[in-house]
Amino acid sequence: MTIEIDIARDFSKKPFGRNELDGKYSGKRFRDEHLLPALTASDDEILTVNLDGVERGFGSSFLEEAFAGLLRQNIGYDTLKNRLRIMTSNRDYESEIWEYIDEQNERDSA
């Protein structure tokens, strides 16, 4: 089974910033209210996150906090590699997300 989160539909068409100080629709809020519950609801469901449909794109702070921040919240690297799927027409966002996840994993492993 697959869980799908559509950021524009389920969260905001204007996501922005790292945390609450940056605004209402921050990466931290998206992680805490959407990604973490979806990943902890089951041990094996695939989580597909659709990035398309937002109005201004994504800043690096939003993407880093939302996705690499999962590792800082004790979601394992292998869990993300096995269960997280990024859906987007802009493949640069997908690459950027995995780069942040890989970098956080390297920091955690050091």
mmCIF file of C-alpha atoms in Angstrom:
data_model
loop_
_atom_site.group_PDB
_atom_site.id
_atom_site.type_symbol
_atom_site.label_atom_id
_atom_site.label_comp_id
_atom_site.label_asym_id
_atom_site.label_seq_id
_atom_site.Cartn_x
_atom_site.Cartn_y
_atom_site.Cartn_z
ATOM 1 C CA MET A 1 0.000 0.000 0.000
ATOM 2 C CA THR A 2 1.081 3.575 -0.634
ATOM 3 C CA ILE A 3 0.471 6.769 1.297
ATOM 4 C CA GLU A 4 0.497 9.902 -0.863
ATOM 5 C CA ILE A 5 1.032 13.440 0.341
ATOM 6 C CA ASP A 6 0.469 16.226 -2.156
ATOM 7 C CA ILE A 7 2.157 19.303 -0.699
ATOM 8 C CA ALA A 8 0.043 21.834 -2.632
ATOM 9 C CA ARG A 9 -3.230 20.083 -1.762
ATOM 10 C CA ASP A 10 -2.503 18.753 1.723
ATOM 11 C CA PHE A 11 -0.222 21.454 3.136
ATOM 12 C CA SER A 12 0.233 24.713 1.209
ATOM 13 C CA LYS A 13 0.704 26.093 -2.278
ATOM 14 C CA LYS A 14 3.278 28.457 -0.742
ATOM 15 C CA PRO A 15 5.594 26.411 1.500
ATOM 16 C CA PHE A 16 8.470 28.452 2.865
ATOM 17 C CA GLY A 17 11.274 28.430 5.386
ATOM 18 C CA ARG A 18 12.881 26.126 7.886
ATOM 19 C CA ASN A 19 10.817 26.620 11.038
ATOM 20 C CA GLU A 20 7.943 28.543 12.614
ATOM 21 C CA LEU A 21 9.988 31.737 12.799
ATOM 22 C CA ASP A 22 10.043 31.750 8.990
ATOM 23 C CA GLY A 23 6.293 31.388 8.617
ATOM 24 C CA LYS A 24 3.230 29.226 8.985
ATOM 25 C CA TYR A 25 4.090 26.736 6.229
ATOM 26 C CA SER A 26 7.650 25.793 7.168
ATOM 27 C CA GLY A 27 9.615 22.638 6.480
ATOM 28 C CA LYS A 28 9.509 21.726 10.171
ATOM 29 C CA ARG A 29 5.733 21.956 10.269
ATOM 30 C CA PHE A 30 5.394 19.885 7.091
ATOM 31 C CA ARG A 31 7.732 17.255 8.524
ATOM 32 C CA ASP A 32 6.040 17.142 11.924
ATOM 33 C CA GLU A 33 2.426 17.232 10.713
ATOM 34 C CA HIS A 34 2.668 15.175 7.525
ATOM 35 C CA LEU A 35 5.889 13.233 6.942
ATOM 36 C CA LEU A 36 6.500 11.865 10.444
ATOM 37 C CA PRO A 37 2.919 10.651 10.987
ATOM 38 C CA ALA A 38 2.888 8.970 7.576
ATOM 39 C CA LEU A 39 6.200 7.196 8.177
ATOM 40 C CA THR A 40 5.378 6.090 11.713
ATOM 41 C CA ALA A 41 1.836 4.885 10.926
ATOM 42 C CA SER A 42 3.249 1.733 9.339
ATOM 43 C CA ASP A 43 6.540 -0.102 9.070
ATOM 44 C CA ASP A 44 6.305 -0.929 5.396
ATOM 45 C CA GLU A 45 4.019 1.420 3.473
ATOM 46 C CA ILE A 46 5.612 3.460 0.705
ATOM 47 C CA LEU A 47 5.303 7.220 1.195
ATOM 48 C CA THR A 48 5.002 9.188 -2.034
ATOM 49 C CA VAL A 49 5.385 12.960 -1.727
ATOM 50 C CA ASN A 50 4.155 14.993 -4.694
ATOM 51 C CA LEU A 51 5.998 18.310 -4.968
ATOM 52 C CA ASP A 52 4.149 19.669 -8.015
ATOM 53 C CA GLY A 53 1.521 22.404 -7.809
ATOM 54 C CA VAL A 54 3.206 24.868 -5.459
ATOM 55 C CA GLU A 55 3.314 28.465 -6.625
ATOM 56 C CA ARG A 56 6.907 29.558 -5.983
ATOM 57 C CA GLY A 57 8.929 26.395 -5.797
ATOM 58 C CA PHE A 58 10.945 25.320 -2.773
ATOM 59 C CA GLY A 59 13.773 26.921 -0.880
ATOM 60 C CA SER A 60 16.670 24.830 0.330
ATOM 61 C CA SER A 61 15.812 25.477 3.981
ATOM 62 C CA PHE A 62 12.308 24.028 3.534
ATOM 63 C CA LEU A 63 13.557 20.903 1.765
ATOM 64 C CA GLU A 64 16.482 20.304 4.130
ATOM 65 C CA GLU A 65 14.387 20.691 7.276
ATOM 66 C CA ALA A 66 11.446 18.654 6.018
ATOM 67 C CA PHE A 67 13.356 15.717 4.569
ATOM 68 C CA ALA A 68 16.850 15.560 6.139
ATOM 69 C CA GLY A 69 15.150 16.558 9.377
ATOM 70 C CA LEU A 70 13.485 13.142 9.382
ATOM 71 C CA LEU A 71 16.855 11.617 10.272
ATOM 72 C CA ARG A 72 17.186 14.084 13.145
ATOM 73 C CA GLN A 73 13.788 12.820 14.338
ATOM 74 C CA ASN A 74 15.055 9.231 14.450
ATOM 75 C CA ILE A 75 13.675 7.986 11.156
ATOM 76 C CA GLY A 76 16.388 5.678 9.848
ATOM 77 C CA TYR A 77 18.280 6.272 6.633
ATOM 78 C CA ASP A 78 17.382 2.803 5.359
ATOM 79 C CA THR A 79 13.718 3.493 6.088
ATOM 80 C CA LEU A 80 13.846 6.584 3.891
ATOM 81 C CA LYS A 81 15.745 4.828 1.111
ATOM 82 C CA ASN A 82 13.237 1.968 1.100
ATOM 83 C CA ARG A 83 9.981 3.822 1.658
ATOM 84 C CA LEU A 84 10.234 7.473 0.518
ATOM 85 C CA ARG A 85 9.388 8.331 -3.080
ATOM 86 C CA ILE A 86 9.509 11.879 -4.444
ATOM 87 C CA MET A 87 7.152 12.711 -7.300
ATOM 88 C CA THR A 88 7.944 15.890 -9.228
ATOM 89 C CA SER A 89 8.228 17.239 -12.727
ATOM 90 C CA ASN A 90 11.404 19.042 -11.577
ATOM 91 C CA ARG A 91 13.979 16.296 -10.994
ATOM 92 C CA ASP A 92 16.370 18.860 -9.489
ATOM 93 C CA TYR A 93 14.181 18.945 -6.368
ATOM 94 C CA GLU A 94 14.339 15.176 -6.030
ATOM 95 C CA SER A 95 18.143 15.217 -6.352
ATOM 96 C CA GLU A 96 18.409 18.066 -3.863
ATOM 97 C CA ILE A 97 16.261 16.243 -1.286
ATOM 98 C CA TRP A 98 18.336 13.067 -1.510
ATOM 99 C CA GLU A 99 21.532 15.109 -1.306
ATOM 100 C CA TYR A 100 20.338 16.662 1.981
ATOM 101 C CA ILE A 101 19.334 13.244 3.315
ATOM 102 C CA ASP A 102 22.696 11.738 2.332
ATOM 103 C CA GLU A 103 24.611 14.649 3.896
ATOM 104 C CA GLN A 104 22.674 14.331 7.163
ATOM 105 C CA ASN A 105 23.301 10.597 7.197
ATOM 106 C CA GLU A 106 27.043 11.206 6.732
ATOM 107 C CA ARG A 107 27.043 13.707 9.626
ATOM 108 C CA ASP A 108 25.167 11.223 11.808
ATOM 109 C CA SER A 109 27.634 8.454 10.915
ATOM 110 C CA ALA A 110 30.758 10.527 11.622
#
